[in-house]
Amino acid sequence: MSEKFYALLLRLYPAQFRKDYGNEAMRLFRDRLEDERGFFPRLRLWFDLVCDLTVSIPREYLRPASSRAVARTSAVYPGLYVIELEPLRLSALLSGGVVTVFAVGMVYAALISQAQAIGAKKYSGGLAGDGNKPGIHERARMNSDSGAGYGPSASVASSSGEASSNSNSESSAKSANGMIAKGVKLDDAERQRVIAAASIELRKHYVNRDAAALMADALLLHERRGDYDNVNDAVAFAGLVTQQMRDITGDRHLSLDFFEEPVPEQQPRTPAEEIAQYRALMKQKNCTFEKVEILPGNIGYLKMNSFPELAVCEAKAVAAMKTLNHADAVIFDLRDNRGGEPAMVQRMAAYLFDHPEYWYNPRENTTERSWTQSPVRGNLLADKPVYVLTSSQTFSGAEQFCYDLKMLKRATLVGETTAGASHAGVFHRIDDHFGMGIPEVKAINPYSQNDWTGGGVAPDVEVKSFDALDIAQKLAQERLLSGAGTRRH
Amino acid sequence: MPKRKLEPLPSAAFQILLALAGEELHGYAIMRQVEEQTDGKMRLGPGTLYSSVQSLLEAGLIEEREPRSETKSETKNGEDRRRFYRLTFAGRKLAVSEAERLADLLRVARAKKILRGRYV
């Protein structure tokens, strides 16, 4: 009975909508009928349906016809609010007005009343809540091996299936923290302690002594003047101090970070067990080389979801590159790559040059290690066109790969601007919840004053990362057809 | 490429993006997930849900999962097959930026002390 009635109501929707989603809507209704038994749940169900019909029927009629026709092809723009100026009936306009008022009210009310609930529940579960965990691991790892790694432990974690749900670009992690932090308010004493410790750490470790003294004095002065008195929110406080340090030096690798979860006091040396686990995981995950294949047109395609430790995964890397060796162009897919070990980044890059090339690493001084080990024996890829696919989730070491290849004009970046994390500062723990990133060496960046820290690496061809592979494939094919396959040196 | 008009992101659309942040879901599961993540405050009806889904599909923020062969063979006709949706990169990115925007808004609200200790 109920079902028939709802089926009748469904007829109020435009035919196209019924065709596309009628069955699904009916099914949803049946599911709810089944789950919500009893007088009040049923009453609520019908109340929901009445509200739903009032809102969504006019909306569907107001949807532009062209948009309706192409609804099922996801590549087509635009979407939500473009209404064509075709003549409308008065009734449609009226109901449209009512719907608009209602919808605006709902959005507004929802924004205010649910921001808290959304933050607490969902960010911690899906979007960025785990953001600070890899952060800690990553930083801790850096601490224990003097800043040599891009946090392989973190990238392992992400490559084991969380890659898509971890978005810990620094800013988003911070925002999420800001929303889920439970009563993380600072008092005077804590602020004083953090500032005092921060100035000491800066003087002790920052690469430029004079700038360190300037920053330390400035922070202490701010503190004495009471500039932090109203900054009770831990995340905001960390952000403010970070900004103040950067304002003085312009060094975006400096940061004061807040961690909701306590930062372990001392990093034990990596136990053998952990290394064994890492090896086992890498074996199981094929060293995060998700796909190595030759696409139509003899275009090599390598999807790497991290830059794993060279000591563990070198053989896999070599094998992957060997598979691609006879390709006419190569696409590196780093859209899900969360970084890893700089040594692996540099090892992979070596294949793309026929002579040693200066390889900028924000964490190292200029040494012989800053050059790629090119040429690689037997390698045929040094002069082949290279495309790198990026997304906003491309992170840390993966961004180094993008940045350097872009600066060297050795690759075409296709996709989205990357996350903007370099972890170039060495981590120094201040207390359970605060730590600092302080650069201890001055890496020579021959390309630009700022690297990708904060801003990310902008692609050469900006497309949705979802479409990046298609576009890169097309670009590569066009280029190969036009006979410009061989790169000039 | 035309610029997308996603400002502001409708509340229901944002909730759907959040629901799909964890895993791919079908319509009814999305509705339940949204209900759960809003403490029961938002129960998307079929019309609103699929209207939003359609808009999100058009904007490339979510995509429909390719039907799996086993589910195809399980059902006798296509009518009963559930459609699963998942986030695209663009959808995830938008959800993150929307979350950041809300976080900023909340920060202002706190600074103005309009929440009077009700916030966490």
Coordinates of C-alpha atoms in Angstrom, one line a residue:
Chain A
M1 CA 0.0 0.0 0.0
S2 CA 2.7 2.5 1.1
E3 CA 4.8 1.5 -1.8
K4 CA 2.1 2.1 -4.3
F5 CA 1.4 5.4 -2.8
Y6 CA 5.1 6.4 -3.0
A7 CA 5.3 5.1 -6.5
L8 CA 2.5 7.5 -7.4
L9 CA 4.3 10.4 -5.7
L10 CA 7.4 9.6 -7.7
R11 CA 5.4 10.4 -10.8
L12 CA 5.5 14.0 -9.8
Y13 CA 9.2 14.1 -10.7
P14 CA 10.4 14.8 -14.2
A15 CA 10.5 11.8 -16.5
Q16 CA 14.3 12.0 -16.9
F17 CA 14.8 11.9 -13.1
R18 CA 12.4 8.9 -12.8
K19 CA 14.3 7.1 -15.5
D20 CA 17.7 7.8 -14.0
Y21 CA 16.8 7.4 -10.3
G22 CA 13.3 6.1 -10.0
N23 CA 14.3 2.6 -9.2
E24 CA 16.9 3.7 -6.7
A25 CA 14.5 6.1 -5.0
M26 CA 11.9 3.3 -4.7
R27 CA 14.5 1.0 -3.4
L28 CA 15.6 3.5 -0.7
F29 CA 12.0 4.0 0.3
R30 CA 11.5 0.2 0.6
D31 CA 14.7 -0.1 2.7
R32 CA 13.5 2.5 5.1
L33 CA 10.0 1.0 5.3
E34 CA 11.6 -2.3 6.3
D35 CA 13.9 -0.7 8.8
E36 CA 11.5 1.8 10.4
R37 CA 8.6 0.0 11.8
G38 CA 6.1 1.2 14.5
F39 CA 3.9 4.3 14.6
F40 CA 6.4 7.0 15.3
P41 CA 9.2 5.9 13.0
R42 CA 6.6 5.6 10.2
L43 CA 5.2 9.0 11.0
R44 CA 8.8 10.4 10.8
L45 CA 9.3 8.6 7.5
W46 CA 6.3 10.2 5.9
F47 CA 7.2 13.6 7.4
D48 CA 10.7 13.2 5.9
L49 CA 9.1 12.3 2.5
V50 CA 6.8 15.3 2.4
C51 CA 9.7 17.6 3.2
D52 CA 11.8 15.8 0.6
L53 CA 9.1 16.1 -2.1
T54 CA 8.6 19.8 -1.4
V55 CA 12.3 20.5 -1.8
S56 CA 13.4 18.2 -4.5
I57 CA 10.5 18.3 -7.0
P58 CA 10.8 22.0 -7.9
R59 CA 14.6 21.6 -7.9
E60 CA 14.4 18.8 -10.4
Y61 CA 12.1 20.9 -12.7
L62 CA 14.4 23.8 -12.4
R63 CA 17.4 21.8 -13.4
P64 CA 18.6 22.9 -16.8
A65 CA 17.5 20.6 -19.6
S66 CA 20.9 20.2 -21.0
S67 CA 22.3 19.2 -17.6
R68 CA 19.5 16.6 -17.2
A69 CA 20.3 15.1 -20.5
V70 CA 24.0 14.6 -19.7
A71 CA 23.5 13.8 -16.0
R72 CA 25.1 10.4 -16.2
T73 CA 28.4 11.5 -17.8
S74 CA 30.5 12.6 -15.0
A75 CA 33.0 14.6 -17.1
V76 CA 30.5 17.2 -18.0
Y77 CA 30.3 20.6 -16.3
P78 CA 28.7 22.6 -14.8
G79 CA 26.5 21.5 -12.0
L80 CA 24.7 22.9 -9.2
Y81 CA 23.4 26.4 -9.7
V82 CA 23.3 27.3 -13.4
I83 CA 19.8 27.9 -14.4
E84 CA 19.1 28.6 -18.0
L85 CA 17.0 31.7 -18.8
E86 CA 14.2 29.9 -20.5
P87 CA 10.6 31.0 -19.9
L88 CA 9.3 29.6 -16.6
R89 CA 5.8 29.2 -15.4
L90 CA 4.8 31.5 -12.6
S91 CA 4.1 28.5 -10.4
A92 CA 7.6 27.2 -11.0
L93 CA 9.1 30.6 -10.1
L94 CA 7.0 30.7 -6.9
S95 CA 8.0 27.2 -5.8
G96 CA 11.6 28.0 -6.8
G97 CA 11.5 31.0 -4.5
V98 CA 10.1 29.0 -1.7
V99 CA 12.7 26.2 -2.2
T100 CA 15.5 28.8 -2.4
V101 CA 14.5 30.4 0.9
F102 CA 14.1 27.0 2.5
A103 CA 17.4 25.7 1.1
V104 CA 19.3 28.8 2.1
G105 CA 17.8 28.5 5.6
M106 CA 18.8 24.8 5.8
V107 CA 22.3 25.4 4.6
Y108 CA 22.7 28.2 7.1
A109 CA 21.2 26.3 10.0
A110 CA 23.2 23.2 9.1
L111 CA 26.4 25.2 9.0
I112 CA 25.9 26.6 12.4
S113 CA 24.3 23.7 14.2
Q114 CA 26.2 20.9 12.7
A115 CA 29.7 22.2 12.2
Q116 CA 30.6 20.7 15.6
A117 CA 29.0 17.4 14.9
I118 CA 30.6 17.1 11.5
G119 CA 34.0 18.0 12.8
A120 CA 33.9 15.6 15.7
K121 CA 32.6 12.7 13.8
K122 CA 33.6 12.8 10.3
Y123 CA 37.0 14.5 10.0
S124 CA 38.3 12.2 12.6
G125 CA 37.0 9.2 10.7
G126 CA 37.7 10.0 7.2
L127 CA 39.1 13.2 6.0
A128 CA 41.9 14.4 8.0
G129 CA 41.6 13.1 11.4
D130 CA 44.5 10.8 11.1
G131 CA 46.5 13.7 9.8
N132 CA 48.5 14.3 12.9
K133 CA 49.4 10.6 13.3
P134 CA 51.6 10.3 10.3
G135 CA 52.8 13.7 11.2
I136 CA 54.2 12.5 14.4
H137 CA 55.6 9.3 13.0
E138 CA 57.1 11.2 10.2
R139 CA 58.6 13.8 12.4
A140 CA 59.7 11.2 14.9
R141 CA 61.4 9.2 12.2
M142 CA 63.2 12.3 11.0
N143 CA 64.4 12.9 14.5
S144 CA 65.8 9.4 14.9
D145 CA 67.7 9.4 11.7
S146 CA 68.7 13.0 11.6
G147 CA 66.4 14.1 9.0
A148 CA 67.4 11.7 6.3
G149 CA 64.0 10.3 5.4
Y150 CA 60.8 11.7 4.2
G151 CA 59.0 9.6 6.8
P152 CA 58.8 6.2 5.2
S153 CA 56.8 4.9 8.1
A154 CA 54.1 7.4 7.3
S155 CA 54.1 6.6 3.7
V156 CA 53.9 2.9 4.4
A157 CA 50.9 3.5 6.5
S158 CA 49.2 5.4 3.8
S159 CA 50.1 3.0 1.1
S160 CA 48.5 0.2 3.1
G161 CA 45.1 1.4 2.1
E162 CA 44.7 4.7 3.9
A163 CA 46.1 6.8 1.2
S164 CA 42.9 8.1 0.0
S165 CA 41.5 8.9 3.4
N166 CA 44.6 10.7 4.7
S167 CA 44.8 14.2 3.7
N168 CA 47.2 15.7 6.0
S169 CA 48.4 18.6 4.1
E170 CA 49.6 20.7 7.0
S171 CA 46.8 23.1 6.8
S172 CA 44.0 20.6 6.7
A173 CA 45.4 18.6 9.5
K174 CA 45.5 21.7 11.5
S175 CA 42.0 22.7 10.7
A176 CA 40.8 19.2 11.6
N177 CA 42.7 19.3 14.8
G178 CA 41.1 22.6 15.5
M179 CA 37.7 21.1 15.2
I180 CA 38.2 17.8 17.0
A181 CA 40.5 19.1 19.7
K182 CA 38.8 18.3 22.9
G183 CA 39.2 21.2 25.2
V184 CA 42.6 22.0 23.9
K185 CA 42.9 25.4 25.4
L186 CA 46.1 26.9 26.5
D187 CA 46.8 28.8 29.7
D188 CA 49.4 31.5 30.3
A189 CA 51.9 29.0 31.9
E190 CA 51.7 26.6 28.9
R191 CA 52.1 29.4 26.4
Q192 CA 55.1 30.8 28.3
R193 CA 56.7 27.4 28.5
V194 CA 56.3 26.7 24.8
I195 CA 57.6 30.1 23.8
A196 CA 60.6 29.8 26.1
A197 CA 61.4 26.4 24.8
A198 CA 60.9 27.4 21.2
S199 CA 63.4 30.3 21.6
I200 CA 66.0 28.0 23.0
E201 CA 65.5 25.4 20.3
L202 CA 65.7 28.1 17.6
R203 CA 69.0 29.5 19.0
K204 CA 70.4 26.0 19.4
H205 CA 69.4 24.5 16.0
Y206 CA 68.4 27.0 13.4
V207 CA 70.8 27.2 10.5
N208 CA 71.2 30.9 10.6
R209 CA 72.3 32.1 14.0
D210 CA 71.5 35.8 13.6
A211 CA 68.0 35.0 12.3
A212 CA 67.6 32.5 15.1
A213 CA 68.4 35.2 17.7
L214 CA 66.0 37.7 16.0
M215 CA 63.2 35.2 16.0
A216 CA 63.8 34.1 19.6
D217 CA 63.8 37.6 20.8
A218 CA 60.7 38.5 18.9
L219 CA 58.8 35.5 20.3
L220 CA 59.8 36.4 23.8
L221 CA 58.8 40.0 23.3
H222 CA 55.4 39.0 21.9
E223 CA 54.9 36.9 24.9
R224 CA 55.9 39.6 27.4
R225 CA 53.7 42.1 25.7
G226 CA 50.8 39.8 26.1
D227 CA 50.2 39.3 22.4
Y228 CA 49.3 35.7 22.9
D229 CA 47.0 36.3 25.9
N230 CA 43.8 35.8 23.9
V231 CA 45.1 33.0 21.8
N232 CA 43.7 30.1 23.8
D233 CA 43.3 27.7 21.0
A234 CA 46.3 25.5 20.6
V235 CA 46.1 25.2 16.9
A236 CA 45.7 28.9 16.4
F237 CA 48.6 29.6 18.8
A238 CA 50.9 27.2 16.8
G239 CA 49.8 28.8 13.6
L240 CA 50.4 32.3 14.9
V241 CA 53.9 31.6 16.2
T242 CA 54.7 29.8 12.9
Q243 CA 53.6 32.8 11.0
Q244 CA 55.7 35.1 13.2
M245 CA 58.8 33.1 12.7
R246 CA 58.3 33.0 8.9
D247 CA 57.6 36.7 8.8
I248 CA 61.1 37.4 10.1
T249 CA 63.0 34.9 8.0
G250 CA 60.8 34.1 5.1
D251 CA 61.7 30.5 5.7
R252 CA 58.6 28.3 5.2
H253 CA 60.4 25.3 6.6
L254 CA 60.0 26.7 10.1
S255 CA 57.0 25.6 12.0
L256 CA 55.6 25.2 15.5
D257 CA 53.2 22.3 15.4
F258 CA 50.5 21.2 17.7
F259 CA 49.7 17.5 18.1
E260 CA 46.6 16.4 19.8
E261 CA 48.0 13.1 20.7
P262 CA 51.0 13.1 23.0
V263 CA 54.3 13.1 21.1
P264 CA 56.5 10.2 22.5
E265 CA 59.3 11.6 24.6
Q266 CA 62.2 9.6 23.1
Q267 CA 62.4 7.8 19.8
P268 CA 63.8 4.4 20.4
R269 CA 66.0 3.2 17.6
T270 CA 64.0 1.4 15.0
P271 CA 63.8 -2.1 16.4
A272 CA 64.6 -5.1 14.2
E273 CA 61.0 -6.2 14.5
E274 CA 59.8 -3.0 12.9
I275 CA 62.2 -3.4 10.0
A276 CA 61.1 -6.9 9.5
Q277 CA 57.5 -5.7 9.5
Y278 CA 58.3 -3.0 7.0
R279 CA 60.0 -5.6 4.7
A280 CA 57.1 -7.9 5.0
L281 CA 54.6 -5.1 4.2
M282 CA 56.7 -3.9 1.3
K283 CA 56.8 -7.4 -0.1
Q284 CA 53.1 -7.8 0.3
K285 CA 52.5 -4.4 -1.3
N286 CA 55.0 -4.9 -4.1
C287 CA 57.0 -1.9 -2.6
T288 CA 53.9 0.2 -3.4
F289 CA 54.5 -0.1 -7.1
E290 CA 50.9 -0.5 -7.8
K291 CA 51.0 -0.7 -11.6
V292 CA 53.8 -1.1 -14.1
E293 CA 52.6 -1.5 -17.6
I294 CA 52.9 -0.5 -21.2
L295 CA 49.8 1.5 -22.4
P296 CA 48.7 1.7 -26.1
G297 CA 51.1 3.6 -28.2
N298 CA 54.1 2.2 -26.3
I299 CA 53.7 4.6 -23.4
G300 CA 55.1 3.3 -20.2
Y301 CA 53.0 3.7 -17.1
L302 CA 54.2 3.4 -13.5
K303 CA 51.9 4.0 -10.5
M304 CA 54.0 4.4 -7.4
N305 CA 52.2 5.1 -4.1
S306 CA 55.3 5.9 -2.1
F307 CA 59.0 6.2 -2.5
P308 CA 59.9 3.2 -0.3
E309 CA 63.3 2.6 1.3
L310 CA 66.0 2.0 -1.2
A311 CA 67.6 -0.6 1.0
V312 CA 64.4 -2.7 0.9
C313 CA 63.0 -2.0 -2.5
E314 CA 65.8 -1.2 -4.9
A315 CA 65.4 -4.4 -6.8
K316 CA 61.7 -3.7 -7.4
A317 CA 62.5 -0.2 -8.6
V318 CA 65.1 -1.5 -11.0
A319 CA 62.7 -4.2 -12.2
A320 CA 59.9 -1.7 -12.8
M321 CA 62.1 0.6 -14.7
K322 CA 63.4 -2.3 -16.8
T323 CA 59.8 -3.1 -17.7
L324 CA 59.4 0.4 -19.0
N325 CA 62.9 0.6 -20.6
H326 CA 61.7 0.3 -24.2
A327 CA 58.8 2.7 -23.9
D328 CA 58.7 5.8 -26.1
A329 CA 57.3 7.9 -23.2
V330 CA 56.8 7.4 -19.5
I331 CA 54.0 8.4 -17.2
F332 CA 54.7 8.4 -13.5
D333 CA 51.4 8.4 -11.6
L334 CA 52.0 10.0 -8.2
R335 CA 48.4 10.9 -7.5
D336 CA 48.3 8.6 -4.5
N337 CA 51.9 9.0 -3.6
R338 CA 52.5 10.2 0.0
G339 CA 56.2 10.5 -0.2
G340 CA 59.0 8.4 1.3
E341 CA 62.7 8.2 1.2
P342 CA 64.7 10.9 -0.6
A343 CA 67.3 8.4 -1.7
M344 CA 64.6 6.5 -3.6
V345 CA 63.3 9.7 -5.1
Q346 CA 66.8 10.4 -6.4
R347 CA 67.3 6.9 -7.6
M348 CA 64.1 7.0 -9.7
A349 CA 65.1 10.4 -11.1
A350 CA 68.5 9.0 -12.2
Y351 CA 66.8 7.1 -15.0
L352 CA 65.6 10.3 -16.6
F353 CA 69.0 11.8 -17.3
D354 CA 72.1 10.8 -19.3
H355 CA 74.4 12.8 -17.1
P356 CA 74.5 13.6 -13.3
E357 CA 72.0 16.4 -12.7
Y358 CA 71.8 18.6 -9.6
W359 CA 69.0 17.2 -7.5
Y360 CA 67.6 19.6 -5.0
N361 CA 66.7 18.2 -1.6
P362 CA 65.5 20.7 1.0
R363 CA 66.9 18.7 3.8
E364 CA 70.5 18.4 2.6
N365 CA 73.4 20.6 2.1
T366 CA 75.1 20.6 -1.3
T367 CA 77.2 17.5 -1.4
E368 CA 78.0 14.8 -3.9
R369 CA 74.8 13.2 -2.7
S370 CA 72.9 16.0 -4.4
W371 CA 73.6 14.7 -7.8
T372 CA 71.6 12.0 -9.6
Q373 CA 73.6 8.9 -10.3
S374 CA 73.1 9.2 -14.0
P375 CA 73.5 7.6 -16.5
V376 CA 72.1 4.3 -15.4
R377 CA 73.6 1.4 -17.2
G378 CA 71.5 0.0 -20.0
N379 CA 68.8 2.6 -19.5
L380 CA 67.0 4.0 -22.6
L381 CA 64.7 6.4 -20.9
A382 CA 67.0 9.4 -20.4
D383 CA 65.7 11.2 -23.5
K384 CA 62.1 10.0 -23.5
P385 CA 59.2 12.4 -22.8
V386 CA 58.1 12.2 -19.2
Y387 CA 54.7 13.0 -17.7
V388 CA 54.0 13.1 -14.0
L389 CA 50.4 12.8 -12.7
T390 CA 49.7 14.8 -9.6
S391 CA 46.8 15.4 -7.2
S392 CA 46.3 17.5 -4.1
Q393 CA 47.2 14.3 -2.2
T394 CA 50.7 14.1 -3.8
F395 CA 52.8 14.6 -0.7
S396 CA 56.3 15.3 0.6
G397 CA 58.9 13.2 -1.2
A398 CA 56.6 12.8 -4.2
E399 CA 56.5 16.6 -4.4
Q400 CA 60.2 16.7 -4.5
F401 CA 60.1 14.4 -7.5
C402 CA 57.6 16.8 -9.2
Y403 CA 59.3 20.0 -8.2
D404 CA 62.8 19.0 -9.3
L405 CA 61.7 17.5 -12.6
K406 CA 59.6 20.6 -13.3
M407 CA 62.4 22.9 -12.5
L408 CA 64.8 20.9 -14.7
K409 CA 62.1 21.0 -17.4
R410 CA 62.4 17.3 -17.6
A411 CA 58.8 16.4 -17.2
T412 CA 55.3 17.7 -17.9
L413 CA 53.2 17.7 -14.7
V414 CA 49.5 16.9 -15.3
G415 CA 46.9 17.1 -12.6
E416 CA 46.5 19.3 -9.6
T417 CA 48.7 21.4 -7.4
T418 CA 50.3 19.2 -4.8
A419 CA 49.9 19.2 -1.1
G420 CA 52.8 21.5 -0.2
A421 CA 54.6 19.5 2.5
S422 CA 58.4 19.2 2.5
H423 CA 59.3 18.2 6.1
A424 CA 62.5 20.0 5.6
G425 CA 62.8 21.1 9.2
V426 CA 64.2 18.6 11.7
F427 CA 61.7 17.8 14.4
H428 CA 62.3 19.0 17.9
R429 CA 60.0 18.0 20.6
I430 CA 59.0 20.7 23.1
D431 CA 56.5 18.9 25.2
D432 CA 53.7 16.4 24.9
H433 CA 51.7 18.4 22.4
F434 CA 54.1 20.8 20.8
G435 CA 57.1 20.3 18.5
M436 CA 59.0 22.4 16.0
G437 CA 60.4 21.9 12.6
I438 CA 63.7 23.7 12.4
P439 CA 65.9 23.6 9.3
E440 CA 69.4 22.8 10.4
V441 CA 71.1 23.0 7.0
K442 CA 70.8 25.5 4.2
A443 CA 70.0 23.6 1.1
I444 CA 70.9 25.4 -2.1
N445 CA 67.9 25.8 -4.2
P446 CA 69.0 26.9 -7.6
Y447 CA 65.6 27.3 -9.0
S448 CA 63.5 29.6 -6.9
Q449 CA 63.6 31.2 -3.4
N450 CA 60.7 29.1 -2.2
D451 CA 60.3 25.4 -2.9
W452 CA 57.0 23.7 -2.7
T453 CA 56.6 24.1 1.1
G454 CA 53.2 25.5 1.8
G455 CA 52.2 26.2 -1.7
G456 CA 52.7 22.8 -3.4
V457 CA 53.9 22.3 -6.9
A458 CA 51.7 23.7 -9.6
P459 CA 51.1 21.4 -12.6
D460 CA 52.0 22.4 -16.1
V461 CA 48.7 21.1 -17.3
E462 CA 46.0 21.7 -14.8
V463 CA 43.2 19.2 -14.9
K464 CA 41.2 17.3 -12.3
S465 CA 43.5 14.6 -11.0
F466 CA 40.8 12.1 -11.9
D467 CA 41.3 13.0 -15.6
A468 CA 45.0 13.3 -15.5
L469 CA 45.9 9.9 -16.9
D470 CA 43.7 10.3 -19.9
I471 CA 45.0 13.8 -20.6
A472 CA 48.7 12.7 -20.1
Q473 CA 48.1 9.8 -22.4
K474 CA 46.7 12.0 -25.1
L475 CA 49.6 14.5 -24.7
A476 CA 52.1 11.8 -25.0
Q477 CA 50.5 10.2 -28.0
E478 CA 50.3 13.6 -29.8
R479 CA 53.9 14.3 -29.0
L480 CA 55.1 11.0 -30.2
L481 CA 53.0 11.3 -33.4
S482 CA 54.4 14.7 -34.1
G483 CA 57.9 13.1 -34.0
A484 CA 59.1 15.2 -31.1
G485 CA 59.7 12.1 -29.0
T486 CA 63.3 12.7 -28.6
R487 CA 64.2 15.3 -26.1
R488 CA 66.9 17.9 -27.0
H489 CA 69.7 18.4 -24.5
Chain B
M1 CA 37.1 24.3 -19.0
P2 CA 34.1 26.1 -17.5
K3 CA 34.4 27.1 -13.9
R4 CA 32.3 25.1 -11.5
K5 CA 29.7 26.9 -9.5
L6 CA 30.1 25.1 -6.2
E7 CA 30.1 28.1 -3.9
P8 CA 28.6 27.7 -1.5
L9 CA 28.5 23.9 -1.4
P10 CA 25.0 22.9 -0.3
S11 CA 24.9 21.2 3.1
A12 CA 23.4 18.0 1.7
A13 CA 26.1 17.7 -0.9
F14 CA 28.8 18.3 1.6
Q15 CA 27.3 15.6 3.9
I16 CA 27.3 13.2 1.0
L17 CA 30.9 13.9 0.2
L18 CA 31.8 13.3 3.8
A19 CA 29.7 10.1 3.8
L20 CA 31.7 8.8 0.9
A21 CA 35.1 9.9 2.3
G22 CA 35.5 6.6 4.1
E23 CA 34.2 4.1 1.5
E24 CA 32.0 3.7 -1.5
L25 CA 28.4 3.4 -0.6
H26 CA 25.0 2.9 -2.3
G27 CA 22.1 5.4 -1.9
Y28 CA 20.5 3.9 1.2
A29 CA 23.9 3.5 3.0
I30 CA 24.7 7.2 2.1
M31 CA 21.4 8.2 3.7
R32 CA 22.1 6.2 6.9
Q33 CA 25.7 7.5 7.0
V34 CA 24.6 11.1 6.8
E35 CA 22.0 10.5 9.4
E36 CA 24.7 9.0 11.7
Q37 CA 27.2 11.7 11.1
T38 CA 24.7 14.5 11.9
D39 CA 23.4 12.7 15.0
G40 CA 20.1 12.1 13.2
K41 CA 19.5 15.7 12.3
M42 CA 19.7 15.2 8.6
R43 CA 17.8 12.4 7.0
L44 CA 18.0 12.7 3.2
G45 CA 14.9 11.7 1.4
P46 CA 15.2 9.9 -1.9
G47 CA 14.5 13.0 -4.0
T48 CA 17.0 15.2 -2.2
L49 CA 19.6 12.4 -2.1
Y50 CA 19.5 11.5 -5.8
S51 CA 19.1 15.1 -6.9
S52 CA 22.3 15.9 -5.0
V53 CA 24.0 12.8 -6.3
Q54 CA 23.2 13.8 -9.8
S55 CA 24.6 17.3 -9.3
L56 CA 27.7 15.8 -7.7
L57 CA 28.1 13.4 -10.6
E58 CA 27.8 16.2 -13.1
A59 CA 30.4 18.3 -11.3
G60 CA 32.8 15.3 -11.3
L61 CA 33.0 15.3 -7.5
I62 CA 31.7 11.7 -7.2
E63 CA 31.6 8.8 -9.6
E64 CA 29.5 5.7 -10.0
R65 CA 31.4 2.5 -9.5
E66 CA 31.6 0.2 -12.4
P67 CA 29.1 -2.7 -11.7
R68 CA 30.9 -5.8 -10.4
S69 CA 30.3 -8.9 -12.4
E70 CA 29.1 -11.0 -9.4
T71 CA 26.5 -8.4 -8.5
K72 CA 25.3 -8.5 -12.0
S73 CA 24.9 -12.2 -12.1
E74 CA 23.3 -12.2 -8.7
T75 CA 20.3 -10.2 -9.9
K76 CA 18.0 -11.2 -12.5
N77 CA 17.4 -7.8 -14.0
G78 CA 19.3 -4.6 -13.8
E79 CA 16.5 -3.0 -11.9
D80 CA 17.6 -4.4 -8.6
R81 CA 21.2 -3.7 -8.9
R82 CA 22.4 -1.2 -6.3
R83 CA 24.5 1.7 -7.6
F84 CA 27.6 2.4 -5.6
Y85 CA 29.2 5.8 -5.5
R86 CA 32.6 7.0 -4.6
L87 CA 34.6 10.2 -4.2
T88 CA 36.8 11.5 -7.0
F89 CA 40.0 13.4 -6.3
A90 CA 38.2 16.6 -7.0
G91 CA 35.4 15.6 -4.6
R92 CA 37.9 14.9 -1.9
K93 CA 39.7 18.1 -2.5
L94 CA 36.5 20.1 -2.3
A95 CA 35.5 18.4 0.9
V96 CA 38.8 19.3 2.5
S97 CA 38.6 22.9 1.4
E98 CA 35.0 23.1 2.6
A99 CA 36.1 21.6 6.0
E100 CA 38.8 24.2 6.2
R101 CA 36.4 26.9 5.4
L102 CA 34.1 25.7 8.2
A103 CA 37.1 25.5 10.6
D104 CA 37.9 29.1 9.8
L105 CA 34.3 30.1 10.4
L106 CA 34.4 28.3 13.7
R107 CA 37.6 30.0 14.7
V108 CA 35.9 33.4 14.1
A109 CA 32.9 32.3 16.1
R110 CA 35.2 31.3 18.9
A111 CA 37.1 34.6 18.7
K112 CA 33.8 36.4 19.0
K113 CA 32.9 34.2 21.9
I114 CA 29.4 33.5 20.6
L115 CA 29.6 29.9 21.6
R116 CA 30.1 30.6 25.3
G117 CA 32.0 27.5 26.1
R118 CA 29.7 25.2 24.2
Y119 CA 32.4 24.2 21.8
V120 CA 34.9 21.6 22.3

